[in-house]
CSV table of C-alpha atoms in Angstrom, one decimal:
chain,number,residue,atom,x,y,z
A,1,MET,CA,0.0,0.0,0.0
A,2,ASN,CA,2.8,2.4,0.9
A,3,LYS,CA,4.5,1.7,-2.5
A,4,PHE,CA,1.2,2.4,-4.2
A,5,LEU,CA,0.7,5.7,-2.4
A,6,HIS,CA,4.3,6.6,-3.1
A,7,ALA,CA,3.7,6.1,-6.8
A,8,VAL,CA,0.5,8.1,-6.7
A,9,PHE,CA,2.4,11.2,-5.6
A,10,ILE,CA,5.7,10.6,-7.3
A,11,VAL,CA,4.4,10.0,-10.9
A,12,PRO,CA,2.3,13.2,-11.1
A,13,ALA,CA,5.2,15.2,-9.6
A,14,LEU,CA,7.6,13.9,-12.2
A,15,ILE,CA,5.1,14.8,-15.0
A,16,ILE,CA,4.7,18.3,-13.6
A,17,LEU,CA,8.5,18.6,-13.3
A,18,PHE,CA,9.0,17.4,-16.9
A,19,ILE,CA,6.4,19.9,-18.3
A,20,ALA,CA,7.8,22.8,-16.2
A,21,SER,CA,11.4,22.0,-17.4
A,22,ALA,CA,10.2,22.1,-21.0
A,23,PHE,CA,9.1,25.7,-20.5
A,24,ILE,CA,12.1,26.7,-18.4
A,25,VAL,CA,14.7,25.2,-20.9
A,26,TRP,CA,13.0,27.0,-23.8
A,27,GLN,CA,13.5,30.4,-22.0
A,28,PHE,CA,17.3,29.8,-21.8
A,29,MET,CA,17.9,28.6,-25.3
A,30,PRO,CA,20.2,30.9,-27.3
A,31,LYS,CA,18.7,33.5,-29.6
A,32,HIS,CA,19.6,34.0,-33.2
A,33,ALA,CA,19.6,37.4,-34.8
A,34,LEU,CA,18.1,37.4,-38.2
A,35,ASN,CA,17.0,40.3,-40.3
A,36,VAL,CA,13.6,39.2,-41.7
A,37,VAL,CA,11.3,41.3,-43.8
A,38,VAL,CA,7.7,40.2,-44.5
A,39,LEU,CA,5.1,41.6,-46.9
A,40,ASP,CA,1.5,40.8,-46.3
A,41,LYS,CA,-1.0,43.1,-48.0
A,42,THR,CA,-4.0,40.9,-47.2
A,43,VAL,CA,-4.3,41.6,-43.4
A,44,THR,CA,-8.0,41.9,-42.9
A,45,ILE,CA,-9.2,44.9,-40.9
A,46,ASN,CA,-13.0,45.4,-40.7
A,47,ILE,CA,-14.1,48.8,-39.6
A,48,ILE,CA,-17.7,50.0,-39.0
A,49,ASN,CA,-18.5,53.5,-37.6
A,50,ASP,CA,-14.8,54.2,-36.9
A,51,ASN,CA,-14.5,51.0,-34.7
A,52,TYR,CA,-13.0,47.6,-35.5
A,53,ASN,CA,-15.9,45.3,-36.2
A,54,LYS,CA,-13.9,42.1,-35.8
A,55,PRO,CA,-10.4,41.1,-34.6
A,56,VAL,CA,-7.7,41.9,-37.2
A,57,GLN,CA,-6.8,38.8,-39.1
A,58,TYR,CA,-3.1,38.0,-39.6
A,59,ARG,CA,-3.6,34.5,-41.0
A,60,LYS,CA,-1.4,35.1,-44.0
A,61,HIS,CA,1.8,35.6,-42.0
A,62,MET,CA,1.0,34.7,-38.3
A,63,GLY,CA,2.1,31.1,-38.7
A,64,PHE,CA,5.5,32.1,-40.0
A,65,TYR,CA,6.0,34.3,-37.0
A,66,TRP,CA,5.3,31.4,-34.7
A,67,ILE,CA,8.1,29.5,-36.4
A,68,LEU,CA,10.4,32.5,-36.0
A,69,ARG,CA,9.7,32.8,-32.3
A,70,TYR,CA,9.8,29.1,-31.5
A,71,ASN,CA,13.2,28.8,-33.1
A,72,HIS,CA,14.4,31.9,-31.2
A,73,TYR,CA,15.0,34.2,-34.2
A,74,VAL,CA,15.0,37.8,-33.1
A,75,LYS,CA,15.4,41.3,-34.5
A,76,PRO,CA,19.1,42.3,-34.8
A,77,SER,CA,18.2,45.9,-33.8
A,78,ASN,CA,17.0,45.1,-30.3
A,79,ASN,CA,17.3,41.3,-29.8
A,80,GLU,CA,13.5,41.1,-29.3
A,81,TYR,CA,11.1,38.6,-30.9
A,82,TYR,CA,9.2,39.6,-34.0
A,83,ASP,CA,5.7,40.8,-33.4
A,84,TYR,CA,3.3,39.5,-36.1
A,85,LYS,CA,0.9,42.4,-35.3
A,86,ARG,CA,3.5,45.2,-36.0
A,87,ASP,CA,6.7,43.9,-37.7
A,88,TYR,CA,5.6,43.5,-41.3
A,89,TYR,CA,4.8,45.6,-44.3
A,90,GLY,CA,1.1,45.7,-45.0
A,91,PRO,CA,-2.1,47.3,-43.7
A,92,LYS,CA,-2.0,47.9,-39.9
A,93,ALA,CA,-4.6,48.8,-37.3
A,94,GLY,CA,-4.1,52.3,-36.1
A,95,ILE,CA,-5.8,54.1,-33.3
A,96,ASN,CA,-9.5,55.1,-33.2
A,97,GLY,CA,-10.5,52.9,-36.0
A,98,THR,CA,-7.9,54.0,-38.5
A,99,VAL,CA,-5.8,51.9,-40.9
A,100,ILE,CA,-2.2,52.6,-41.6
A,101,ASP,CA,-1.2,52.0,-45.2
A,102,ASN,CA,2.3,50.6,-44.7
A,103,THR,CA,2.4,48.3,-47.8
A,104,SER,CA,5.5,49.6,-49.6
A,105,ILE,CA,8.8,47.9,-48.7
A,106,LYS,CA,11.6,50.3,-47.6
A,107,LEU,CA,15.0,48.8,-46.8
A,108,SER,CA,17.9,50.6,-45.1
A,109,SER,CA,20.0,47.4,-44.9
A,110,THR,CA,20.2,44.1,-46.6
A,111,PRO,CA,17.7,41.6,-45.0
A,112,ASP,CA,18.8,38.0,-44.3
A,113,LEU,CA,15.4,36.9,-45.6
A,114,ILE,CA,12.5,38.5,-47.4
A,115,TYR,CA,9.1,36.7,-47.3
A,116,LEU,CA,6.5,37.9,-49.8
A,117,SER,CA,3.6,36.2,-48.1
A,118,ASP,CA,0.5,37.7,-49.8
A,119,ALA,CA,-0.1,40.7,-52.0
A,120,TYR,CA,-3.7,40.2,-53.1
A,121,GLY,CA,-4.7,43.2,-51.0
A,122,THR,CA,-7.8,44.2,-49.2
A,123,ASP,CA,-10.3,47.1,-49.1
A,124,ALA,CA,-9.1,48.2,-45.7
A,125,ILE,CA,-6.7,50.8,-47.0
A,126,SER,CA,-8.2,54.1,-48.2
A,127,ARG,CA,-7.6,53.8,-51.9
A,128,GLU,CA,-8.2,51.4,-54.7
A,129,PRO,CA,-6.9,48.0,-53.7
A,130,GLN,CA,-3.7,47.1,-55.5
A,131,SER,CA,-3.4,43.4,-56.3
A,132,GLY,CA,0.1,42.1,-56.5
A,133,LEU,CA,3.6,43.6,-56.1
A,134,THR,CA,4.3,47.1,-57.4
A,135,PRO,CA,7.2,48.1,-59.6
A,136,ASN,CA,8.9,49.7,-56.7
A,137,GLU,CA,8.6,46.6,-54.5
A,138,VAL,CA,9.9,44.4,-57.3
A,139,SER,CA,12.9,46.8,-57.7
A,140,VAL,CA,13.7,46.7,-53.9
A,141,VAL,CA,13.5,42.9,-53.8
A,142,SER,CA,15.7,42.6,-56.9
A,143,GLN,CA,18.4,44.8,-55.3
A,144,ALA,CA,18.2,42.8,-52.0
A,145,ILE,CA,18.7,39.5,-53.9
A,146,LEU,CA,21.8,40.9,-55.6
A,147,HIS,CA,23.2,41.7,-52.1
A,148,GLY,CA,22.6,38.3,-50.7
A,149,SER,CA,19.0,38.2,-49.3
A,150,THR,CA,17.2,34.8,-49.3
A,151,LEU,CA,13.9,35.3,-51.0
A,152,VAL,CA,10.6,33.4,-50.5
A,153,GLY,CA,7.7,34.3,-52.7
A,154,GLU,CA,4.3,32.7,-52.4
A,155,PHE,CA,1.0,32.4,-54.3
A,156,ASN,CA,-0.9,35.6,-54.8
A,157,ILE,CA,2.0,38.0,-55.2
A,158,GLU,CA,1.6,38.5,-59.0
A,159,PRO,CA,-0.7,41.2,-60.3
A,160,SER,CA,-4.1,39.8,-61.3
A,161,ASN,CA,-4.6,41.9,-64.4
A,162,ILE,CA,-3.5,40.3,-67.6
A,163,GLY,CA,-0.5,42.0,-69.4
A,164,ASN,CA,0.9,43.8,-66.3
A,165,PRO,CA,4.6,44.1,-66.9
A,166,VAL,CA,5.4,43.5,-63.2
A,167,LYS,CA,4.3,39.9,-63.7
A,168,ASN,CA,7.1,39.4,-66.2
A,169,ASP,CA,9.6,40.8,-63.7
A,170,ILE,CA,8.3,38.4,-61.0
A,171,GLU,CA,8.7,35.5,-63.4
A,172,SER,CA,12.2,36.6,-64.1
A,173,ILE,CA,13.1,36.9,-60.4
A,174,PHE,CA,11.9,33.4,-59.6
A,175,GLY,CA,12.6,31.7,-62.9
A,176,ILE,CA,9.0,30.5,-63.4
A,177,LYS,CA,6.3,30.9,-66.0
A,178,TYR,CA,2.7,31.3,-64.8
A,179,SER,CA,0.1,29.2,-66.7
A,180,GLY,CA,-2.8,31.4,-65.6
A,181,TRP,CA,-4.4,28.4,-63.9
A,182,THR,CA,-5.2,28.2,-60.2
A,183,GLY,CA,-7.0,25.6,-58.3
A,184,ARG,CA,-8.3,24.5,-54.9
A,185,LEU,CA,-9.4,21.2,-53.4
A,186,VAL,CA,-12.9,21.6,-51.9
A,187,ALA,CA,-14.0,19.1,-49.2
A,188,ASP,CA,-17.6,19.3,-50.2
A,189,LEU,CA,-18.6,20.8,-53.5
A,190,ALA,CA,-22.2,21.0,-52.3
A,191,ASN,CA,-21.3,23.4,-49.5
A,192,LEU,CA,-21.7,26.7,-51.2
A,193,ASN,CA,-20.2,28.5,-48.1
A,194,ASP,CA,-16.9,27.0,-49.0
A,195,ILE,CA,-17.0,28.0,-52.7
A,196,PRO,CA,-16.3,31.6,-53.8
A,197,ALA,CA,-19.3,33.2,-55.6
A,198,TRP,CA,-17.1,33.9,-58.7
A,199,VAL,CA,-16.6,30.2,-59.1
A,200,LEU,CA,-20.3,29.6,-59.4
A,201,LYS,CA,-20.8,32.4,-61.8
A,202,LEU,CA,-17.9,31.2,-63.9
A,203,TYR,CA,-19.1,27.7,-64.1
A,204,GLU,CA,-22.7,28.7,-65.1
A,205,SER,CA,-21.2,31.1,-67.7
A,206,ASN,CA,-19.0,28.3,-69.2
A,207,TYR,CA,-21.4,25.4,-69.1
A,208,HIS,CA,-24.8,27.2,-69.1
A,209,LYS,CA,-26.2,25.1,-66.3
A,210,GLN,CA,-26.5,25.4,-62.6
A,211,TRP,CA,-23.9,24.1,-60.1
A,212,ASN,CA,-25.0,20.7,-58.9
A,213,PHE,CA,-21.9,19.0,-57.6
A,214,VAL,CA,-21.6,17.0,-54.4
A,215,GLY,CA,-18.6,15.4,-52.6
A,216,SER,CA,-15.0,16.3,-52.6
A,217,GLY,CA,-13.5,17.9,-55.7
A,218,ILE,CA,-10.9,20.2,-57.2
A,219,VAL,CA,-11.9,23.5,-58.8
A,220,LEU,CA,-9.5,24.8,-61.5
A,221,ALA,CA,-9.9,28.3,-63.0
A,222,SER,CA,-7.9,30.3,-65.5
A,223,ASN,CA,-7.2,34.0,-66.0
A,224,ASP,CA,-9.2,33.9,-69.2
A,225,SER,CA,-12.4,32.7,-67.5
A,226,LYS,CA,-12.2,29.0,-68.1
A,227,ILE,CA,-13.1,26.5,-65.4
A,228,ILE,CA,-12.7,22.8,-64.9
A,229,ILE,CA,-14.2,20.7,-62.1
A,230,LEU,CA,-12.6,17.4,-61.1
A,231,GLN,CA,-14.7,15.1,-58.9
A,232,GLN,CA,-13.1,12.7,-56.4
A,233,GLY,CA,-13.9,9.1,-57.4
A,234,LYS,CA,-14.7,10.0,-60.9
A,235,ASP,CA,-11.8,12.2,-62.1
A,236,TYR,CA,-9.2,11.4,-59.4
A,237,THR,CA,-8.6,9.0,-56.5
A,238,ASN,CA,-7.4,9.7,-53.0
A,239,SER,CA,-6.5,13.4,-52.8
A,240,LEU,CA,-4.3,16.1,-54.1
A,241,ASN,CA,-1.0,15.8,-52.3
A,242,ILE,CA,2.4,17.6,-51.9
A,243,LYS,CA,5.7,15.9,-51.4
A,244,ILE,CA,9.4,16.6,-51.5
A,245,LYS,CA,11.1,15.1,-54.5
A,246,GLU,CA,13.6,12.3,-54.0
A,247,ALA,CA,16.7,14.3,-54.7
A,248,TYR,CA,15.9,16.7,-51.9
A,249,LEU,CA,14.8,14.3,-49.1
A,250,LYS,CA,18.2,14.4,-47.3
A,251,LYS,CA,18.1,18.2,-47.0
A,252,TYR,CA,14.4,18.9,-46.3
A,253,GLY,CA,13.1,15.6,-45.0
A,254,ASN,CA,10.7,13.0,-46.3
A,255,LEU,CA,7.7,15.4,-46.2
A,256,LYS,CA,4.5,14.3,-47.9
A,257,VAL,CA,0.9,15.3,-46.9
A,258,ASN,CA,-2.5,15.9,-48.5
A,259,TYR,CA,-3.1,19.5,-49.5
A,260,TYR,CA,-6.4,21.4,-49.1
A,261,ASN,CA,-5.7,25.0,-50.1
A,262,TRP,CA,-5.2,27.2,-53.1
A,263,PHE,CA,-2.5,26.3,-55.6
A,264,GLU,CA,-1.3,27.4,-59.0
A,265,ILE,CA,0.1,25.6,-62.0
A,266,LEU,CA,3.3,26.9,-63.3
A,267,THR,CA,6.4,25.9,-65.3
A,268,PRO,CA,10.0,26.4,-64.1
A,269,GLU,CA,12.5,27.8,-66.5
A,270,ASN,CA,15.6,26.0,-67.6
A,271,GLY,CA,18.0,25.6,-64.6
A,272,ILE,CA,15.3,26.1,-62.0
A,273,GLU,CA,14.9,23.2,-59.6
A,274,THR,CA,11.6,21.7,-58.5
A,275,VAL,CA,12.1,20.8,-54.8
A,276,ALA,CA,8.5,19.7,-54.1
A,277,GLU,CA,5.6,18.9,-56.3
A,278,PHE,CA,1.8,18.6,-56.3
A,279,ASN,CA,0.3,15.4,-57.5
A,280,ILE,CA,-3.3,14.6,-58.5
A,281,PRO,CA,-4.0,10.9,-58.9
A,282,LEU,CA,-6.1,11.2,-62.0
A,283,THR,CA,-8.3,8.6,-63.5
A,284,TYR,CA,-8.8,8.2,-67.3
A,285,ASP,CA,-11.7,10.7,-67.3
A,286,GLY,CA,-9.8,13.1,-65.1
A,287,ARG,CA,-6.8,12.9,-67.5
A,288,LEU,CA,-9.0,13.9,-70.4
A,289,LYS,CA,-10.1,17.1,-68.5
A,290,PHE,CA,-6.6,17.9,-67.1
A,291,ASN,CA,-5.0,17.6,-70.5
A,292,LYS,CA,-6.4,21.0,-71.3
A,293,ILE,CA,-4.0,22.4,-68.7
A,294,SER,CA,-1.1,20.0,-68.5
A,295,SER,CA,-0.1,16.5,-69.8
A,296,ALA,CA,1.5,15.5,-66.4
A,297,ASP,CA,-0.2,14.5,-63.2
A,298,SER,CA,2.5,16.3,-61.1
A,299,PHE,CA,3.5,19.9,-61.3
A,300,PRO,CA,5.8,22.1,-59.2
A,301,ALA,CA,4.9,23.1,-55.7
A,302,ILE,CA,8.2,24.6,-54.6
A,303,THR,CA,10.9,25.8,-57.0
A,304,LEU,CA,14.4,26.8,-56.2
A,305,LYS,CA,16.6,29.3,-58.0
A,306,ARG,CA,20.2,29.1,-56.9
A,307,ASN,CA,21.9,32.5,-56.8
A,308,GLU,CA,25.5,33.0,-56.0
A,309,ASP,CA,24.9,34.2,-52.4
A,310,ALA,CA,21.4,33.0,-51.4
A,311,PRO,CA,18.5,31.0,-52.8
A,312,VAL,CA,15.2,32.1,-54.2
A,313,TYR,CA,12.2,30.0,-53.4
A,314,TYR,CA,8.7,30.1,-54.9
A,315,PHE,CA,5.8,28.5,-53.2
A,316,ALA,CA,3.0,27.7,-55.8
A,317,GLY,CA,0.4,27.5,-53.1
A,318,ASP,CA,-1.2,29.4,-50.2
A,319,PHE,CA,1.3,27.8,-47.8
A,320,ASN,CA,1.5,30.5,-45.1
A,321,ASP,CA,-2.2,30.4,-44.3
A,322,TYR,CA,-2.6,29.9,-40.6
A,323,VAL,CA,-6.4,29.6,-40.0
A,324,ALA,CA,-6.2,28.4,-36.4
A,325,GLN,CA,-6.0,30.6,-33.3
A,326,GLU,CA,-2.6,31.7,-32.0
A,327,GLN,CA,-0.7,28.7,-30.7
A,328,TYR,CA,1.5,28.9,-27.6
A,329,GLY,CA,5.0,27.5,-28.4
A,330,ASP,CA,7.3,28.7,-25.6
A,331,PHE,CA,8.4,25.2,-24.7
A,332,VAL,CA,10.9,22.8,-26.1
A,333,PHE,CA,9.5,20.3,-28.6
A,334,ALA,CA,6.4,22.4,-29.3
A,335,ASP,CA,6.7,21.8,-33.0
A,336,THR,CA,7.0,18.1,-32.4
A,337,TYR,CA,4.0,18.2,-30.1
A,338,ASN,CA,1.9,19.9,-32.8
A,339,ARG,CA,3.0,17.5,-35.5
A,340,ILE,CA,2.0,14.5,-33.5
A,341,PHE,CA,-1.5,15.8,-32.7
A,342,ALA,CA,-2.1,17.2,-36.2
A,343,TYR,CA,-4.0,14.8,-38.4
A,344,ASP,CA,-5.3,14.6,-42.0
A,345,LYS,CA,-8.8,16.0,-42.1
A,346,PRO,CA,-10.3,17.0,-45.5
A,347,GLY,CA,-10.4,20.7,-45.9
A,348,ASP,CA,-8.2,21.4,-42.8
A,349,ASN,CA,-4.8,22.8,-43.4
A,350,ALA,CA,-3.4,22.2,-39.9
A,351,ASN,CA,-1.7,18.9,-40.9
A,352,PHE,CA,0.0,20.6,-43.8
A,353,PHE,CA,1.2,23.5,-41.7
A,354,TRP,CA,2.7,21.3,-39.0
A,355,ASN,CA,4.0,18.4,-40.9
A,356,PHE,CA,5.2,20.1,-44.1
A,357,TYR,CA,5.4,23.9,-44.0
A,358,THR,CA,6.9,24.2,-40.5
A,359,PRO,CA,9.8,21.7,-41.0
A,360,PHE,CA,10.5,23.0,-44.5
A,361,MET,CA,10.7,26.6,-43.3
A,362,GLU,CA,13.0,25.7,-40.4
A,363,VAL,CA,15.5,24.4,-43.0
A,364,VAL,CA,15.1,27.7,-45.0
A,365,LEU,CA,15.7,29.8,-41.9
A,366,LYS,CA,18.8,27.8,-40.9
A,367,ASP,CA,20.2,28.4,-44.4
A,368,ALA,CA,19.4,32.1,-44.3
A,369,GLU,CA,21.2,32.4,-41.0
A,370,TYR,CA,24.2,30.6,-42.4
A,371,ASN,CA,24.2,32.8,-45.5
A,372,SER,CA,23.8,36.1,-43.6
A,373,ALA,CA,27.6,36.4,-43.1
A,374,ASN,CA,28.1,36.7,-46.9
A,375,LYS,CA,25.7,39.5,-47.5
A,376,THR,CA,26.9,42.9,-48.8
A,377,PRO,CA,25.4,46.2,-47.7
A,378,LEU,CA,22.7,47.7,-50.0
A,379,ASN,CA,24.6,51.0,-50.3
A,380,LYS,CA,27.6,49.4,-52.0
């Protein structure tokens, strides 16, 4: 009996000690100074009668800032952690229901890493919303690359209007060619709350009949108003997935998960590496439909352009889209904890974020930290 009572008290005490030590050890781990610049023009700020109607949404960059903090990356200027509410370029909540238009990148030094998270824009700023990067932003980014900045660009940074010359500049920077086709896996095509209104209008305009799909499917749309619907079971099996290619497993890890968010179909230029790829397991019927876009079941998800001093990555998907609430991570093995408890759920991006995006970005950040010593000042 005494041994039993001893165990009853000792085991919980050891568990509490272990948990407490995980938080304490994290606090004393070394910090890493890294100059990081993030652009997110799609911060959602809703204002009614000079008051904020809803909490400001930082979902297009908040997850990346969690990774920065968890891995102890801090601002070189003051050795403090990055604040996802303030330390970015994009619309910001001011005082008394105002919005600060701080979307244009201005650099006084060469960043270690530039992350172009989202440039679709919102109606929050008091002017016509500008979709995509501006010529000035492209110029600033180009100069930073020449001086050794690692660059990460993501889905939704190119201008939406056809013929915009900035799009050609962006393609040149990343070494890619946009096809004009974007897509998204939808968990239930019958759930109209999960399908943008423009998709329904585009489908009815193309096929002259009402939307009547059910079940999981992939919506594919082009810049010139074409649309294709792939239905699971009929046009493809299993699910759209993303995986690291075999040649890059040693560096980035054996990462492979199902993907449930927006993506785009593009072609890398000669010499540009495809690090990860999307794959749609098409059936015969699905292949007939998809042939209008591409003759291959797989297409680039992450491309890599190797510059002399630092790499340039392009993410052909809405990767940095953190839809969950803020996650506490100030304890060791927090990333592992979240990976273990994330699971594949159709329509939920959490598993992708923890089991693909997070470990991939941790490698990118380590490389950026290593490359930072080789940068040259912008004023040279």
